CSV table of C-alpha atoms in Angstrom, one decimal:
chain,number,residue,atom,x,y,z
A,1,MET,CA,-29.4,52.6,18.3
A,2,LEU,CA,-28.1,50.8,15.2
A,3,GLY,CA,-30.3,48.0,13.7
A,4,LEU,CA,-29.1,44.5,13.2
A,5,ASN,CA,-29.0,44.9,9.4
A,6,SER,CA,-26.5,47.8,9.6
A,7,ILE,CA,-23.9,45.6,11.4
A,8,THR,CA,-23.7,42.8,8.9
A,9,THR,CA,-21.9,43.5,5.6
A,10,GLU,CA,-21.7,41.6,2.4
A,11,PRO,CA,-18.4,40.0,1.5
A,12,THR,CA,-16.5,42.1,-1.0
A,13,ASP,CA,-14.3,39.3,-2.4
A,14,ARG,CA,-16.6,36.5,-3.8
A,15,THR,CA,-15.5,33.5,-5.7
A,16,PRO,CA,-17.1,33.4,-9.2
A,17,ASP,CA,-19.8,30.7,-9.5
A,18,TRP,CA,-18.2,29.2,-12.6
A,19,LEU,CA,-15.0,28.6,-10.6
A,20,ILE,CA,-16.9,26.4,-8.1
A,21,THR,CA,-18.5,24.4,-10.9
A,22,TYR,CA,-15.1,24.1,-12.7
A,23,SER,CA,-13.4,22.8,-9.5
A,24,ASP,CA,-16.2,20.2,-9.0
A,25,LEU,CA,-15.7,19.0,-12.6
A,26,MET,CA,-11.9,18.7,-12.2
A,27,THR,CA,-12.4,16.7,-9.0
A,28,LEU,CA,-14.8,14.3,-10.6
A,29,LEU,CA,-12.5,13.9,-13.6
A,30,LEU,CA,-9.6,13.1,-11.2
A,31,VAL,CA,-11.7,10.6,-9.4
A,32,MET,CA,-12.7,8.9,-12.6
A,33,PHE,CA,-9.1,8.5,-13.7
A,34,VAL,CA,-8.0,7.2,-10.3
A,35,LEU,CA,-10.8,4.6,-10.5
A,36,LEU,CA,-9.8,3.6,-14.1
A,37,PHE,CA,-6.2,3.2,-13.0
A,38,SER,CA,-7.2,1.1,-9.9
A,39,LEU,CA,-9.4,-1.2,-12.0
A,40,SER,CA,-6.9,-1.7,-14.8
A,41,GLU,CA,-4.9,-5.0,-15.2
A,42,PHE,CA,-1.2,-5.0,-15.6
A,43,LYS,CA,-0.1,-7.9,-17.9
A,44,GLN,CA,3.5,-8.8,-17.7
A,45,SER,CA,5.0,-9.4,-21.1
A,46,GLU,CA,8.0,-11.6,-22.0
A,47,LYS,CA,10.1,-8.5,-22.3
A,48,PHE,CA,9.2,-7.3,-18.8
A,49,GLN,CA,9.9,-10.7,-17.3
A,50,GLY,CA,13.3,-10.8,-19.1
A,51,VAL,CA,14.2,-7.5,-17.7
A,52,ALA,CA,13.1,-8.6,-14.2
A,53,ARG,CA,15.2,-11.8,-14.5
A,54,SER,CA,18.2,-9.8,-15.6
A,55,ILE,CA,17.9,-7.4,-12.6
A,56,HIS,CA,17.4,-10.3,-10.2
A,57,ALA,CA,20.5,-12.0,-11.6
A,58,LYS,CA,22.6,-8.8,-11.4
A,59,PHE,CA,21.7,-8.1,-7.8
A,60,GLY,CA,21.9,-11.7,-6.7
A,61,ARG,CA,18.2,-12.3,-6.1
A,62,PRO,CA,17.3,-16.0,-6.8
A,63,ASP,CA,14.8,-16.8,-9.6
A,64,ARG,CA,12.8,-19.1,-7.3
A,65,PRO,CA,12.2,-17.4,-3.9
A,66,ALA,CA,9.4,-19.8,-3.1
A,67,GLU,CA,11.8,-22.7,-2.8
A,68,GLU,CA,14.0,-20.7,-0.4
A,69,ALA,CA,11.0,-19.7,1.6
A,70,ALA,CA,10.0,-23.4,2.0
A,71,GLN,CA,13.5,-24.2,3.2
A,72,LEU,CA,13.5,-21.4,5.6
A,73,ASP,CA,10.1,-22.3,6.9
A,74,ALA,CA,11.4,-25.9,7.5
A,75,ILE,CA,14.4,-24.5,9.4
A,76,ILE,CA,12.3,-22.2,11.5
A,77,SER,CA,9.8,-24.8,12.4
A,78,SER,CA,12.5,-27.3,13.4
A,79,ASN,CA,14.2,-24.6,15.6
A,80,LEU,CA,10.9,-23.8,17.2
A,81,ARG,CA,10.1,-27.5,17.8
A,82,ALA,CA,13.6,-28.0,19.4
A,83,ALA,CA,13.1,-24.9,21.6
A,84,HIS,CA,9.7,-26.1,22.7
A,85,GLU,CA,11.1,-29.5,23.6
A,86,ARG,CA,14.0,-27.9,25.5
A,87,ARG,CA,11.6,-25.7,27.4
A,88,THR,CA,9.4,-28.7,28.3
A,89,GLU,CA,12.5,-30.6,29.6
A,90,LEU,CA,13.6,-27.6,31.7
A,91,LEU,CA,10.1,-27.1,33.2
A,92,GLY,CA,9.9,-30.9,33.9
A,93,GLU,CA,13.3,-30.8,35.7
A,94,ALA,CA,12.2,-27.8,37.8
A,95,ASN,CA,9.2,-29.6,39.2
């Protein structure tokens, strides 16, 4: 009868120890650069803002979208108010 030790064999293709250490180092280096990038600040220069305005003008996007958003918000709220009043009238007539 064969013993338990004779059944198990050593793996023939092993990864070198230095390669595991190297891959750990590269992973940590990548994580460090990702953290540095995520914590960095992006300051918009005048040149960048000029290019952005030029692109917005070329493609028809307005320079002041906040004003448009306020106008749209007012339109939406007035439409919702009118719909609510109409619904209240219809429910009042049904009773």
